[in-house]
Amino acid sequence: MSAAMLAISGCATNANPPAPTEGAIPTNDYIIGAGDTINVIVWRNPEVSMSVPVRPDGKITTPLVEDIVANGKTSTQLARDVEKALEKFIQQPVVTIIVTGFAGPYQEQIRVIGQAAKPQALAYRQGMSLMDVMIAVGGITEFAAGNKANLIRTTDGKQQKLSVRLNDLIKDGDISANVPVRPGDVLVIPQSFF
């Protein structure tokens, strides 16, 4: 009986299927990237504790620690590196790194170009969907061809073009048009031609 149910359900079709969701969902710790803001907290040493930006070259500078690479590291890895650098000046330093402003590694950012209200690069967050991206960029312009938008995704070194239905999602509230996004995706929203 269950085989018959599977066969019957396999015949059902969807006129507007959602974009494929290839690729594993990242479950790793947050990786610090250029543009992030981090708090460096050195226990019992407030004079060397401070909030610093990660520069475009991926490094940070704090009192007593000059030009240490933060890009591509977790907050725990960076804390251990700062502790090593501070050992010259402070006996057994205990460092905590807290990321407070998120940009993420450049290669993992979601880029939105074309007819978005506010085209921009967004930090990828685990579980992020197309709806999250559209909320962050303020939707689409009145000139957008939302249902002709594409998600450009690189999987195993190969670029894929996945169709997405932004008008259906945003204007019609069709949740079936909401698809997961992946680190490094580029959303291209073309202009409609009247």
PDB file of C-alpha atoms in Angstrom:
ATOM      1  CA  MET A   1       0.000   0.000   0.000  1.00  0.00           C
ATOM      2  CA  SER A   2       2.801   2.442   0.875  1.00  0.00           C
ATOM      3  CA  ALA A   3       4.450   1.693  -2.489  1.00  0.00           C
ATOM      4  CA  ALA A   4       1.182   2.653  -4.218  1.00  0.00           C
ATOM      5  CA  MET A   5       0.987   5.901  -2.222  1.00  0.00           C
ATOM      6  CA  LEU A   6       4.549   6.759  -3.188  1.00  0.00           C
ATOM      7  CA  ALA A   7       3.801   6.080  -6.843  1.00  0.00           C
ATOM      8  CA  ILE A   8       0.684   8.280  -6.717  1.00  0.00           C
ATOM      9  CA  SER A   9       2.422  11.131  -4.881  1.00  0.00           C
ATOM     10  CA  GLY A  10       5.284  10.951  -7.372  1.00  0.00           C
ATOM     11  CA  CYS A  11       2.838  11.876 -10.158  1.00  0.00           C
ATOM     12  CA  ALA A  12       1.876  15.191  -8.538  1.00  0.00           C
ATOM     13  CA  THR A  13       3.401  18.218 -10.226  1.00  0.00           C
ATOM     14  CA  ASN A  14       3.929  21.799  -9.265  1.00  0.00           C
ATOM     15  CA  ALA A  15       3.524  24.355 -12.056  1.00  0.00           C
ATOM     16  CA  ASN A  16       6.146  26.617 -10.475  1.00  0.00           C
ATOM     17  CA  PRO A  17       8.672  24.431  -8.664  1.00  0.00           C
ATOM     18  CA  PRO A  18      11.072  26.186  -6.282  1.00  0.00           C
ATOM     19  CA  ALA A  19      14.725  26.561  -7.198  1.00  0.00           C
ATOM     20  CA  PRO A  20      16.852  23.490  -6.491  1.00  0.00           C
ATOM     21  CA  THR A  21      18.531  23.440  -3.097  1.00  0.00           C
ATOM     22  CA  GLU A  22      21.815  21.727  -3.892  1.00  0.00           C
ATOM     23  CA  GLY A  23      24.755  22.068  -1.564  1.00  0.00           C
ATOM     24  CA  ALA A  24      25.164  21.267   2.064  1.00  0.00           C
ATOM     25  CA  ILE A  25      23.961  23.761   4.626  1.00  0.00           C
ATOM     26  CA  PRO A  26      26.998  25.055   6.500  1.00  0.00           C
ATOM     27  CA  THR A  27      26.962  24.154  10.176  1.00  0.00           C
ATOM     28  CA  ASN A  28      30.378  25.560  11.082  1.00  0.00           C
ATOM     29  CA  ASP A  29      31.144  28.259  13.611  1.00  0.00           C
ATOM     30  CA  TYR A  30      30.992  31.856  12.413  1.00  0.00           C
ATOM     31  CA  ILE A  31      34.110  32.844  10.486  1.00  0.00           C
ATOM     32  CA  ILE A  32      35.351  36.406  10.959  1.00  0.00           C
ATOM     33  CA  GLY A  33      35.678  38.496   7.809  1.00  0.00           C
ATOM     34  CA  ALA A  34      36.830  41.930   6.710  1.00  0.00           C
ATOM     35  CA  GLY A  35      34.258  44.533   7.725  1.00  0.00           C
ATOM     36  CA  ASP A  36      33.237  42.738  10.920  1.00  0.00           C
ATOM     37  CA  THR A  37      33.436  44.591  14.218  1.00  0.00           C
ATOM     38  CA  ILE A  38      34.793  42.658  17.178  1.00  0.00           C
ATOM     39  CA  ASN A  39      35.158  43.268  20.893  1.00  0.00           C
ATOM     40  CA  VAL A  40      38.489  42.146  22.290  1.00  0.00           C
ATOM     41  CA  ILE A  41      38.075  41.577  26.017  1.00  0.00           C
ATOM     42  CA  VAL A  42      41.171  40.854  28.097  1.00  0.00           C
ATOM     43  CA  TRP A  43      40.143  39.674  31.548  1.00  0.00           C
ATOM     44  CA  ARG A  44      41.325  42.018  34.326  1.00  0.00           C
ATOM     45  CA  ASN A  45      42.971  44.305  31.741  1.00  0.00           C
ATOM     46  CA  PRO A  46      40.423  46.904  30.625  1.00  0.00           C
ATOM     47  CA  GLU A  47      43.165  49.154  29.226  1.00  0.00           C
ATOM     48  CA  VAL A  48      43.834  46.661  26.403  1.00  0.00           C
ATOM     49  CA  SER A  49      40.194  45.657  25.922  1.00  0.00           C
ATOM     50  CA  MET A  50      38.382  47.425  23.106  1.00  0.00           C
ATOM     51  CA  SER A  51      36.096  47.224  20.074  1.00  0.00           C
ATOM     52  CA  VAL A  52      37.912  47.141  16.738  1.00  0.00           C
ATOM     53  CA  PRO A  53      36.969  46.762  13.078  1.00  0.00           C
ATOM     54  CA  VAL A  54      38.482  44.045  10.911  1.00  0.00           C
ATOM     55  CA  ARG A  55      40.259  46.028   8.223  1.00  0.00           C
ATOM     56  CA  PRO A  56      39.939  45.283   4.489  1.00  0.00           C
ATOM     57  CA  ASP A  57      43.286  43.439   4.690  1.00  0.00           C
ATOM     58  CA  GLY A  58      41.701  41.072   7.265  1.00  0.00           C
ATOM     59  CA  LYS A  59      43.787  42.242  10.220  1.00  0.00           C
ATOM     60  CA  ILE A  60      43.062  43.982  13.511  1.00  0.00           C
ATOM     61  CA  THR A  61      45.195  46.160  15.747  1.00  0.00           C
ATOM     62  CA  THR A  62      44.722  46.542  19.498  1.00  0.00           C
ATOM     63  CA  PRO A  63      46.917  47.994  22.228  1.00  0.00           C
ATOM     64  CA  LEU A  64      50.062  45.830  22.536  1.00  0.00           C
ATOM     65  CA  VAL A  65      49.001  43.666  19.564  1.00  0.00           C
ATOM     66  CA  GLU A  66      49.690  45.069  16.130  1.00  0.00           C
ATOM     67  CA  ASP A  67      48.430  43.666  12.859  1.00  0.00           C
ATOM     68  CA  ILE A  68      47.139  40.232  13.787  1.00  0.00           C
ATOM     69  CA  VAL A  69      45.149  38.335  11.140  1.00  0.00           C
ATOM     70  CA  ALA A  70      41.461  37.931  12.069  1.00  0.00           C
ATOM     71  CA  ASN A  71      40.003  37.082   8.659  1.00  0.00           C
ATOM     72  CA  GLY A  72      39.109  33.418   8.223  1.00  0.00           C
ATOM     73  CA  LYS A  73      39.253  32.569  11.937  1.00  0.00           C
ATOM     74  CA  THR A  74      36.592  31.766  14.508  1.00  0.00           C
ATOM     75  CA  SER A  75      36.352  34.013  17.557  1.00  0.00           C
ATOM     76  CA  THR A  76      37.972  31.259  19.665  1.00  0.00           C
ATOM     77  CA  GLN A  77      40.916  30.893  17.270  1.00  0.00           C
ATOM     78  CA  LEU A  78      41.467  34.645  17.227  1.00  0.00           C
ATOM     79  CA  ALA A  79      41.259  34.801  21.032  1.00  0.00           C
ATOM     80  CA  ARG A  80      44.050  32.199  21.324  1.00  0.00           C
ATOM     81  CA  ASP A  81      46.196  34.154  18.836  1.00  0.00           C
ATOM     82  CA  VAL A  82      45.697  37.394  20.785  1.00  0.00           C
ATOM     83  CA  GLU A  83      46.565  35.577  24.021  1.00  0.00           C
ATOM     84  CA  LYS A  84      49.847  34.381  22.481  1.00  0.00           C
ATOM     85  CA  ALA A  85      50.692  37.898  21.350  1.00  0.00           C
ATOM     86  CA  LEU A  86      49.845  39.366  24.785  1.00  0.00           C
ATOM     87  CA  GLU A  87      51.957  36.807  26.713  1.00  0.00           C
ATOM     88  CA  LYS A  88      54.989  39.047  26.109  1.00  0.00           C
ATOM     89  CA  PHE A  89      53.342  41.787  28.178  1.00  0.00           C
ATOM     90  CA  ILE A  90      50.696  40.173  30.416  1.00  0.00           C
ATOM     91  CA  GLN A  91      51.135  37.064  32.518  1.00  0.00           C
ATOM     92  CA  GLN A  92      48.625  34.354  31.480  1.00  0.00           C
ATOM     93  CA  PRO A  93      46.191  36.609  29.580  1.00  0.00           C
ATOM     94  CA  VAL A  94      42.611  35.400  29.155  1.00  0.00           C
ATOM     95  CA  VAL A  95      41.023  36.809  26.013  1.00  0.00           C
ATOM     96  CA  THR A  96      37.449  36.636  24.762  1.00  0.00           C
ATOM     97  CA  ILE A  97      36.477  37.768  21.268  1.00  0.00           C
ATOM     98  CA  ILE A  98      32.866  38.775  20.619  1.00  0.00           C
ATOM     99  CA  VAL A  99      31.759  39.574  17.078  1.00  0.00           C
ATOM    100  CA  THR A 100      29.293  42.470  17.221  1.00  0.00           C
ATOM    101  CA  GLY A 101      29.073  43.680  13.606  1.00  0.00           C
ATOM    102  CA  PHE A 102      28.744  41.008  10.953  1.00  0.00           C
ATOM    103  CA  ALA A 103      29.951  41.142   7.358  1.00  0.00           C
ATOM    104  CA  GLY A 104      31.387  37.632   7.161  1.00  0.00           C
ATOM    105  CA  PRO A 105      34.103  36.324   4.890  1.00  0.00           C
ATOM    106  CA  TYR A 106      33.960  37.907   1.444  1.00  0.00           C
ATOM    107  CA  GLN A 107      33.489  34.593  -0.373  1.00  0.00           C
ATOM    108  CA  GLU A 108      30.472  33.704   1.819  1.00  0.00           C
ATOM    109  CA  GLN A 109      28.543  36.953   1.408  1.00  0.00           C
ATOM    110  CA  ILE A 110      25.211  36.960  -0.414  1.00  0.00           C
ATOM    111  CA  ARG A 111      25.285  39.606  -3.158  1.00  0.00           C
ATOM    112  CA  VAL A 112      22.116  41.194  -4.502  1.00  0.00           C
ATOM    113  CA  ILE A 113      22.422  43.156  -7.745  1.00  0.00           C
ATOM    114  CA  GLY A 114      20.046  44.714 -10.235  1.00  0.00           C
ATOM    115  CA  GLN A 115      16.573  45.959  -9.407  1.00  0.00           C
ATOM    116  CA  ALA A 116      16.646  45.525  -5.620  1.00  0.00           C
ATOM    117  CA  ALA A 117      15.513  48.517  -3.562  1.00  0.00           C
ATOM    118  CA  LYS A 118      18.962  48.541  -1.878  1.00  0.00           C
ATOM    119  CA  PRO A 119      21.455  46.326  -3.798  1.00  0.00           C
ATOM    120  CA  GLN A 120      24.175  45.166  -1.412  1.00  0.00           C
ATOM    121  CA  ALA A 121      26.294  42.345  -0.045  1.00  0.00           C
ATOM    122  CA  LEU A 122      24.892  40.603   3.034  1.00  0.00           C
ATOM    123  CA  ALA A 123      26.562  38.403   5.618  1.00  0.00           C
ATOM    124  CA  TYR A 124      25.350  34.813   5.278  1.00  0.00           C
ATOM    125  CA  ARG A 125      23.481  33.470   8.301  1.00  0.00           C
ATOM    126  CA  GLN A 126      22.749  29.792   8.803  1.00  0.00           C
ATOM    127  CA  GLY A 127      19.241  28.944   7.652  1.00  0.00           C
ATOM    128  CA  MET A 128      18.960  32.108   5.544  1.00  0.00           C
ATOM    129  CA  SER A 129      16.284  32.083   2.856  1.00  0.00           C
ATOM    130  CA  LEU A 130      15.377  34.160  -0.177  1.00  0.00           C
ATOM    131  CA  MET A 131      12.739  35.944   1.920  1.00  0.00           C
ATOM    132  CA  ASP A 132      15.401  36.974   4.468  1.00  0.00           C
ATOM    133  CA  VAL A 133      17.510  38.396   1.640  1.00  0.00           C
ATOM    134  CA  MET A 134      14.573  40.342   0.201  1.00  0.00           C
ATOM    135  CA  ILE A 135      13.707  41.808   3.608  1.00  0.00           C
ATOM    136  CA  ALA A 136      17.326  42.919   4.083  1.00  0.00           C
ATOM    137  CA  VAL A 137      17.470  44.689   0.698  1.00  0.00           C
ATOM    138  CA  GLY A 138      14.029  46.291   1.055  1.00  0.00           C
ATOM    139  CA  GLY A 139      12.325  44.297  -1.697  1.00  0.00           C
ATOM    140  CA  ILE A 140      12.412  45.019  -5.413  1.00  0.00           C
ATOM    141  CA  THR A 141      11.883  48.206  -7.410  1.00  0.00           C
ATOM    142  CA  GLU A 142       8.756  48.912  -9.449  1.00  0.00           C
ATOM    143  CA  PHE A 143      10.833  48.238 -12.583  1.00  0.00           C
ATOM    144  CA  ALA A 144      11.981  44.750 -11.541  1.00  0.00           C
ATOM    145  CA  ALA A 145      11.124  41.587 -13.428  1.00  0.00           C
ATOM    146  CA  GLY A 146      10.975  39.641 -10.171  1.00  0.00           C
ATOM    147  CA  ASN A 147       9.898  36.298 -11.622  1.00  0.00           C
ATOM    148  CA  LYS A 148      12.815  36.416 -14.075  1.00  0.00           C
ATOM    149  CA  ALA A 149      15.396  36.751 -11.294  1.00  0.00           C
ATOM    150  CA  ASN A 150      18.189  34.211 -10.975  1.00  0.00           C
ATOM    151  CA  LEU A 151      20.287  32.890  -8.153  1.00  0.00           C
ATOM    152  CA  ILE A 152      23.849  32.255  -9.320  1.00  0.00           C
ATOM    153  CA  ARG A 153      25.398  29.499  -7.209  1.00  0.00           C
ATOM    154  CA  THR A 154      28.792  27.843  -7.414  1.00  0.00           C
ATOM    155  CA  THR A 155      28.764  24.187  -6.390  1.00  0.00           C
ATOM    156  CA  ASP A 156      31.884  22.012  -6.676  1.00  0.00           C
ATOM    157  CA  GLY A 157      33.563  24.683  -8.819  1.00  0.00           C
ATOM    158  CA  LYS A 158      30.680  24.809 -11.309  1.00  0.00           C
ATOM    159  CA  GLN A 159      28.383  27.789 -11.662  1.00  0.00           C
ATOM    160  CA  GLN A 160      24.631  27.174 -11.755  1.00  0.00           C
ATOM    161  CA  LYS A 161      21.824  29.537 -12.689  1.00  0.00           C
ATOM    162  CA  LEU A 162      18.694  28.858 -10.630  1.00  0.00           C
ATOM    163  CA  SER A 163      15.406  30.602 -11.425  1.00  0.00           C
ATOM    164  CA  VAL A 164      13.597  32.244  -8.525  1.00  0.00           C
ATOM    165  CA  ARG A 165      10.127  33.807  -8.349  1.00  0.00           C
ATOM    166  CA  LEU A 166      10.438  37.077  -6.449  1.00  0.00           C
ATOM    167  CA  ASN A 167       7.091  38.562  -7.576  1.00  0.00           C
ATOM    168  CA  ASP A 168       5.292  35.435  -6.425  1.00  0.00           C
ATOM    169  CA  LEU A 169       7.104  35.544  -3.088  1.00  0.00           C
ATOM    170  CA  ILE A 170       6.896  39.268  -2.342  1.00  0.00           C
ATOM    171  CA  LYS A 171       3.741  40.489  -4.075  1.00  0.00           C
ATOM    172  CA  ASP A 172       1.588  37.348  -3.953  1.00  0.00           C
ATOM    173  CA  GLY A 173       2.848  35.915  -0.666  1.00  0.00           C
ATOM    174  CA  ASP A 174       3.539  32.515  -2.262  1.00  0.00           C
ATOM    175  CA  ILE A 175       5.747  30.874   0.373  1.00  0.00           C
ATOM    176  CA  SER A 176       6.536  27.992  -2.017  1.00  0.00           C
ATOM    177  CA  ALA A 177       8.730  30.530  -3.871  1.00  0.00           C
ATOM    178  CA  ASN A 178      10.909  30.934  -0.756  1.00  0.00           C
ATOM    179  CA  VAL A 179      14.098  28.895  -1.165  1.00  0.00           C
ATOM    180  CA  PRO A 180      17.230  28.537   0.949  1.00  0.00           C
ATOM    181  CA  VAL A 181      20.267  30.575  -0.035  1.00  0.00           C
ATOM    182  CA  ARG A 182      23.855  29.429   0.372  1.00  0.00           C
ATOM    183  CA  PRO A 183      27.107  31.241   1.155  1.00  0.00           C
ATOM    184  CA  GLY A 184      28.441  32.976  -1.951  1.00  0.00           C
ATOM    185  CA  ASP A 185      25.116  33.094  -3.826  1.00  0.00           C
ATOM    186  CA  VAL A 186      24.495  36.060  -6.145  1.00  0.00           C
ATOM    187  CA  LEU A 187      20.905  37.176  -6.697  1.00  0.00           C
ATOM    188  CA  VAL A 188      20.450  38.914 -10.051  1.00  0.00           C
ATOM    189  CA  ILE A 189      17.201  40.878 -10.438  1.00  0.00           C
ATOM    190  CA  PRO A 190      16.681  42.076 -14.026  1.00  0.00           C
ATOM    191  CA  GLN A 191      14.709  45.093 -15.176  1.00  0.00           C
ATOM    192  CA  SER A 192      11.366  44.425 -16.849  1.00  0.00           C
ATOM    193  CA  PHE A 193      10.834  45.641 -20.375  1.00  0.00           C
ATOM    194  CA  PHE A 194       7.365  47.044 -20.940  1.00  0.00           C
TER     195      PHE A 194
END
